[in-house]
mmCIF file of C-alpha atoms in Angstrom:
data_model
loop_
_atom_site.group_PDB
_atom_site.id
_atom_site.type_symbol
_atom_site.label_atom_id
_atom_site.label_comp_id
_atom_site.label_asym_id
_atom_site.label_seq_id
_atom_site.Cartn_x
_atom_site.Cartn_y
_atom_site.Cartn_z
ATOM 1 C CA MET M 135 175.309 131.447 -40.650
ATOM 2 C CA ALA M 136 174.219 129.199 -43.555
ATOM 3 C CA LEU M 137 172.544 125.908 -42.715
ATOM 4 C CA SER M 138 175.247 123.978 -44.588
ATOM 5 C CA THR M 139 177.942 125.422 -42.305
ATOM 6 C CA LEU M 140 175.988 125.271 -39.044
ATOM 7 C CA HIS M 141 178.038 123.048 -36.754
ATOM 8 C CA GLY M 142 178.731 123.121 -33.037
ATOM 9 C CA VAL M 143 177.594 122.416 -29.492
ATOM 10 C CA PHE M 144 174.772 124.161 -27.618
ATOM 11 C CA PRO M 145 172.794 123.437 -24.435
ATOM 12 C CA ILE M 146 169.036 122.902 -24.180
ATOM 13 C CA LEU M 147 166.726 122.503 -21.183
ATOM 14 C CA LYS M 148 165.075 119.077 -21.540
ATOM 15 C CA PRO M 149 161.415 119.119 -20.458
ATOM 16 C CA THR M 150 160.394 116.534 -17.871
ATOM 17 C CA ARG M 151 158.363 113.451 -18.778
ATOM 18 C CA ILE M 152 160.117 112.884 -22.091
ATOM 19 C CA THR M 153 163.323 110.998 -22.855
ATOM 20 C CA SER M 154 166.520 112.586 -24.157
ATOM 21 C CA ALA M 155 165.874 110.976 -27.555
ATOM 22 C CA GLN M 156 162.339 112.394 -27.641
ATOM 23 C CA ALA M 157 163.647 115.864 -26.799
ATOM 24 C CA LEU M 158 166.225 115.565 -29.578
ATOM 25 C CA ASN M 159 163.552 114.502 -32.091
ATOM 26 C CA ARG M 160 161.272 117.339 -30.989
ATOM 27 C CA LEU M 161 164.092 119.869 -31.463
ATOM 28 C CA LYS M 162 164.928 118.494 -34.936
ATOM 29 C CA GLU M 163 161.264 118.648 -35.959
ATOM 30 C CA LYS M 164 160.984 122.273 -34.837
ATOM 31 C CA LEU M 165 164.129 123.303 -36.726
ATOM 32 C CA LEU M 166 163.194 121.372 -39.886
ATOM 33 C CA THR M 167 159.710 122.908 -39.867
ATOM 34 C CA GLU M 168 161.263 126.368 -39.625
ATOM 35 C CA ILE M 169 163.801 125.652 -42.387
ATOM 36 C CA ARG M 170 161.195 124.241 -44.777
ATOM 37 C CA GLY M 171 158.972 127.250 -44.209
ATOM 38 C CA SER M 172 161.752 129.635 -45.224
ATOM 39 C CA THR M 173 162.920 127.816 -48.386
ATOM 40 C CA ILE M 174 161.438 127.623 -51.866
ATOM 41 C CA GLY M 175 160.925 124.470 -53.896
ATOM 42 C CA ASP M 176 161.411 120.844 -52.977
ATOM 43 C CA ALA M 177 164.870 121.106 -51.449
ATOM 44 C CA GLN M 178 165.665 118.285 -49.057
ATOM 45 C CA HIS M 179 167.118 119.162 -45.670
ATOM 46 C CA THR M 180 168.790 116.919 -43.127
ATOM 47 C CA ILE M 181 169.871 117.756 -39.588
ATOM 48 C CA LYS M 182 172.251 115.485 -37.707
ATOM 49 C CA MET M 183 172.171 115.825 -33.924
ATOM 50 C CA GLY M 184 173.263 113.969 -30.840
ATOM 51 C CA HIS M 185 173.178 114.601 -27.106
ATOM 52 C CA GLY M 186 175.895 114.650 -24.453
ATOM 53 C CA GLY M 187 174.321 112.063 -22.154
ATOM 54 C CA THR M 188 170.989 110.407 -21.430
ATOM 55 C CA LEU M 189 168.795 111.949 -18.724
ATOM 56 C CA ASP M 190 165.980 110.076 -16.978
ATOM 57 C CA SER M 191 162.533 110.812 -18.392
ATOM 58 C CA CYS M 192 161.114 110.960 -14.860
ATOM 59 C CA ALA M 193 161.727 109.789 -11.310
ATOM 60 C CA SER M 194 159.650 109.617 -8.117
ATOM 61 C CA GLY M 195 159.851 108.528 -4.488
ATOM 62 C CA VAL M 196 160.988 109.546 -1.011
ATOM 63 C CA LEU M 197 163.651 108.850 1.604
ATOM 64 C CA GLU M 198 162.195 108.243 5.066
ATOM 65 C CA HIS M 199 163.221 107.699 8.696
ATOM 66 C CA VAL M 200 166.703 109.198 8.543
ATOM 67 C CA THR M 201 168.284 112.200 10.252
ATOM 68 C CA GLU M 202 170.231 115.074 8.738
ATOM 69 C CA ASN M 203 173.412 114.191 10.642
ATOM 70 C CA VAL M 204 173.267 110.553 9.538
ATOM 71 C CA VAL M 205 172.860 111.550 5.884
ATOM 72 C CA LYS M 206 175.768 114.018 6.066
ATOM 73 C CA GLU M 207 178.018 111.418 7.687
ATOM 74 C CA LYS M 208 177.262 108.791 5.040
ATOM 75 C CA LEU M 209 177.737 111.137 2.085
ATOM 76 C CA SER M 210 181.514 111.060 2.538
ATOM 77 C CA HIS M 211 181.461 107.348 1.629
ATOM 78 C CA PHE M 212 180.420 108.227 -1.916
ATOM 79 C CA LEU M 213 183.091 110.835 -2.701
ATOM 80 C CA GLY M 214 186.020 110.151 -5.010
ATOM 81 C CA ARG M 215 186.395 107.003 -7.076
ATOM 82 C CA ILE M 216 183.845 104.408 -6.005
ATOM 83 C CA GLN M 217 182.283 101.200 -7.281
ATOM 84 C CA GLN M 218 178.677 101.742 -8.372
ATOM 85 C CA VAL M 219 176.081 99.320 -9.739
ATOM 86 C CA PRO M 220 174.119 100.996 -12.561
ATOM 87 C CA PRO M 221 170.309 100.804 -12.377
ATOM 88 C CA ALA M 222 168.433 98.145 -14.335
ATOM 89 C CA TYR M 223 166.477 100.912 -16.058
ATOM 90 C CA SER M 224 169.315 102.641 -17.908
ATOM 91 C CA ALA M 225 170.719 103.271 -21.384
ATOM 92 C CA LEU M 226 173.636 100.891 -20.850
ATOM 93 C CA LYS M 227 173.616 97.898 -23.178
ATOM 94 C CA LYS M 228 173.991 94.130 -22.915
ATOM 95 C CA ASP M 229 174.320 92.153 -26.156
ATOM 96 C CA GLY M 230 173.415 95.302 -28.102
ATOM 97 C CA LYS M 231 170.188 95.880 -26.167
ATOM 98 C CA ARG M 232 169.504 98.464 -23.465
ATOM 99 C CA TYR M 233 169.248 97.356 -19.853
ATOM 100 C CA SER M 234 165.875 99.109 -19.671
ATOM 101 C CA ASP M 235 164.541 97.046 -22.582
ATOM 102 C CA TRP M 236 165.723 93.783 -21.004
ATOM 103 C CA THR M 237 164.146 94.804 -17.701
ATOM 104 C CA LYS M 238 160.814 95.732 -19.299
ATOM 105 C CA GLU M 239 160.717 92.235 -20.807
ATOM 106 C CA GLY M 240 161.097 90.729 -17.348
ATOM 107 C CA VAL M 241 164.705 89.605 -17.795
ATOM 108 C CA SER M 242 166.727 89.686 -14.572
ATOM 109 C CA LEU M 243 170.165 91.152 -15.249
ATOM 110 C CA ASP M 244 173.361 90.419 -13.354
ATOM 111 C CA ILE M 245 174.782 93.949 -13.418
ATOM 112 C CA ALA M 246 178.418 94.305 -12.399
ATOM 113 C CA PRO M 247 179.611 97.416 -10.523
ATOM 114 C CA ARG M 248 181.642 99.994 -12.428
ATOM 115 C CA GLU M 249 184.191 102.524 -11.255
ATOM 116 C CA VAL M 250 182.777 106.058 -11.289
ATOM 117 C CA CYS M 251 183.921 109.323 -9.755
ATOM 118 C CA CYS M 252 182.080 111.848 -7.589
ATOM 119 C CA TYR M 253 183.944 115.155 -7.231
ATOM 120 C CA GLU M 254 181.515 116.984 -4.942
ATOM 121 C CA LEU M 255 178.544 115.865 -2.841
ATOM 122 C CA LYS M 256 176.605 118.197 -0.540
ATOM 123 C CA LEU M 257 173.324 118.049 1.349
ATOM 124 C CA GLN M 258 171.590 121.277 0.305
ATOM 125 C CA ASP M 259 168.262 120.772 2.036
ATOM 126 C CA PHE M 260 166.779 118.301 4.534
ATOM 127 C CA THR M 261 163.000 118.432 4.996
ATOM 128 C CA PRO M 262 161.844 114.900 5.867
ATOM 129 C CA PRO M 263 160.815 112.862 4.065
ATOM 130 C CA PHE M 264 162.611 114.809 1.311
ATOM 131 C CA PHE M 265 166.172 116.032 0.889
ATOM 132 C CA THR M 266 168.181 117.741 -1.848
ATOM 133 C CA LEU M 267 171.716 116.873 -2.940
ATOM 134 C CA LEU M 268 174.218 118.829 -5.005
ATOM 135 C CA VAL M 269 176.298 116.363 -7.016
ATOM 136 C CA GLU M 270 179.273 116.946 -9.314
ATOM 137 C CA ALA M 271 180.267 113.697 -10.956
ATOM 138 C CA GLY M 272 182.070 112.238 -13.930
ATOM 139 C CA SER M 273 180.853 110.244 -16.900
ATOM 140 C CA GLY M 274 178.817 107.110 -16.181
ATOM 141 C CA PHE M 275 177.735 108.212 -12.697
ATOM 142 C CA TYR M 276 174.086 107.456 -11.897
ATOM 143 C CA VAL M 277 172.395 109.703 -9.331
ATOM 144 C CA ARG M 278 169.582 107.160 -9.030
ATOM 145 C CA SER M 279 172.122 104.570 -7.907
ATOM 146 C CA LEU M 280 173.679 107.084 -5.513
ATOM 147 C CA VAL M 281 170.341 107.762 -3.806
ATOM 148 C CA HIS M 282 169.511 104.049 -3.720
ATOM 149 C CA ASP M 283 172.884 103.209 -2.165
ATOM 150 C CA LEU M 284 172.658 106.126 0.271
ATOM 151 C CA GLY M 285 169.332 104.781 1.498
ATOM 152 C CA HIS M 286 170.940 101.432 2.276
ATOM 153 C CA ALA M 287 173.903 103.171 3.923
ATOM 154 C CA VAL M 288 171.600 104.873 6.456
ATOM 155 C CA GLY M 289 169.690 101.656 7.123
ATOM 156 C CA SER M 290 166.627 102.578 5.100
ATOM 157 C CA CYS M 291 165.630 102.856 1.440
ATOM 158 C CA ALA M 292 165.485 105.778 -0.967
ATOM 159 C CA HIS M 293 164.708 106.805 -4.529
ATOM 160 C CA LEU M 294 164.436 109.999 -6.559
ATOM 161 C CA THR M 295 161.569 112.452 -6.736
ATOM 162 C CA GLU M 296 163.293 114.906 -9.080
ATOM 163 C CA LEU M 297 166.560 115.131 -11.000
ATOM 164 C CA GLU M 298 167.946 118.211 -12.766
ATOM 165 C CA ARG M 299 171.284 118.545 -14.524
ATOM 166 C CA THR M 300 172.524 122.053 -13.769
ATOM 167 C CA LYS M 301 175.892 121.919 -15.528
ATOM 168 C CA GLN M 302 177.857 119.918 -18.076
ATOM 169 C CA GLY M 303 181.411 120.952 -18.770
ATOM 170 C CA PRO M 304 181.446 124.758 -19.233
ATOM 171 C CA LEU M 305 177.691 124.925 -19.926
ATOM 172 C CA SER M 306 175.259 125.716 -17.112
ATOM 173 C CA LEU M 307 171.487 125.646 -16.787
ATOM 174 C CA SER M 308 171.301 129.396 -17.401
ATOM 175 C CA ASP M 309 172.844 128.807 -20.858
ATOM 176 C CA ALA M 310 170.273 126.172 -21.874
ATOM 177 C CA LEU M 311 167.632 126.912 -24.513
ATOM 178 C CA THR M 312 164.115 126.299 -23.203
ATOM 179 C CA GLU M 313 161.663 124.615 -25.571
ATOM 180 C CA HIS M 314 160.075 127.866 -26.757
ATOM 181 C CA GLN M 315 163.588 129.001 -27.802
ATOM 182 C CA TRP M 316 164.222 126.014 -30.071
ATOM 183 C CA THR M 317 164.542 128.041 -33.273
ATOM 184 C CA LEU M 318 167.251 128.154 -35.918
ATOM 185 C CA ASP M 319 168.288 131.688 -34.933
ATOM 186 C CA ALA M 320 168.535 130.769 -31.248
ATOM 187 C CA VAL M 321 170.541 127.612 -31.975
ATOM 188 C CA THR M 322 172.920 129.513 -34.281
ATOM 189 C CA SER M 323 173.389 132.240 -31.674
ATOM 190 C CA SER M 324 174.014 129.688 -28.918
ATOM 191 C CA ILE M 325 176.629 127.806 -30.961
ATOM 192 C CA THR M 326 178.447 131.069 -31.714
ATOM 193 C CA LYS M 327 178.247 132.231 -28.096
ATOM 194 C CA HIS M 328 179.619 129.034 -26.557
ATOM 195 C CA SER M 329 182.121 127.816 -29.182
ATOM 196 C CA GLY M 330 185.029 129.633 -27.523
ATOM 197 C CA SER M 331 184.378 128.363 -23.996
ATOM 198 C CA ILE M 332 183.778 124.804 -25.241
ATOM 199 C CA ASN M 333 187.010 124.718 -27.259
ATOM 200 C CA LYS M 334 188.925 126.174 -24.311
ATOM 201 C CA TYR M 335 187.391 123.586 -21.985
ATOM 202 C CA TYR M 336 188.369 120.701 -24.258
ATOM 203 C CA ARG M 337 191.949 121.946 -24.557
ATOM 204 C CA SER M 338 192.377 122.471 -20.807
ATOM 205 C CA HIS M 339 190.853 119.115 -19.837
ATOM 206 C CA GLN M 340 192.570 116.820 -22.330
ATOM 207 C CA LEU M 341 195.240 115.736 -19.848
ATOM 208 C CA THR M 342 193.350 115.987 -16.555
ATOM 209 C CA SER M 343 191.486 113.441 -14.462
ATOM 210 C CA LYS M 344 188.212 115.271 -15.125
ATOM 211 C CA THR M 345 188.207 114.630 -18.870
ATOM 212 C CA ASP M 346 185.348 112.160 -18.378
ATOM 213 C CA MET M 347 183.044 114.960 -17.172
ATOM 214 C CA TRP M 348 182.020 115.212 -20.816
#
């Protein structure tokens, strides 16, 4: 596949401790370095990329003094369409500026709740003071806010220690290119491999309530 015709969607595995934008820039740099090394002369190359949703660069913390039964009972309150207040540290914008930037400058934001949807919510592991949740949610859903609100629901407090996106649309974690696979050949192969399932997914979800999962 020629570079000029390379176009499509492919998954990558974002390393921890860097932002989604930093991962995107790192991928572009790797591909441009490879392209420049395989071409002759002073040809100029440009790669346009975007990502399907911002992931937290890192998260830490624990949930203490709660029981497994209490957590399971409260999880049902967060299923379906709910009102959720996004975190102050997020990519959402106010007056053209990210919430996280306002917060870093010490500005206190009055953040209104938004309607989001959680399709599935399960307690996978409970080993105090830690627990693991499996979450399937739609666009705009913040897992950090979920854990924060769950902590309040059980009469305590909580925040994340680790967050991993295992699936987006038809693409799963097993499909994602790890950083050492960020090469032009691997990207081309991934686009070709997943183009059919992505197109099928878009067509089948255009008129359903889960369209916002993208």
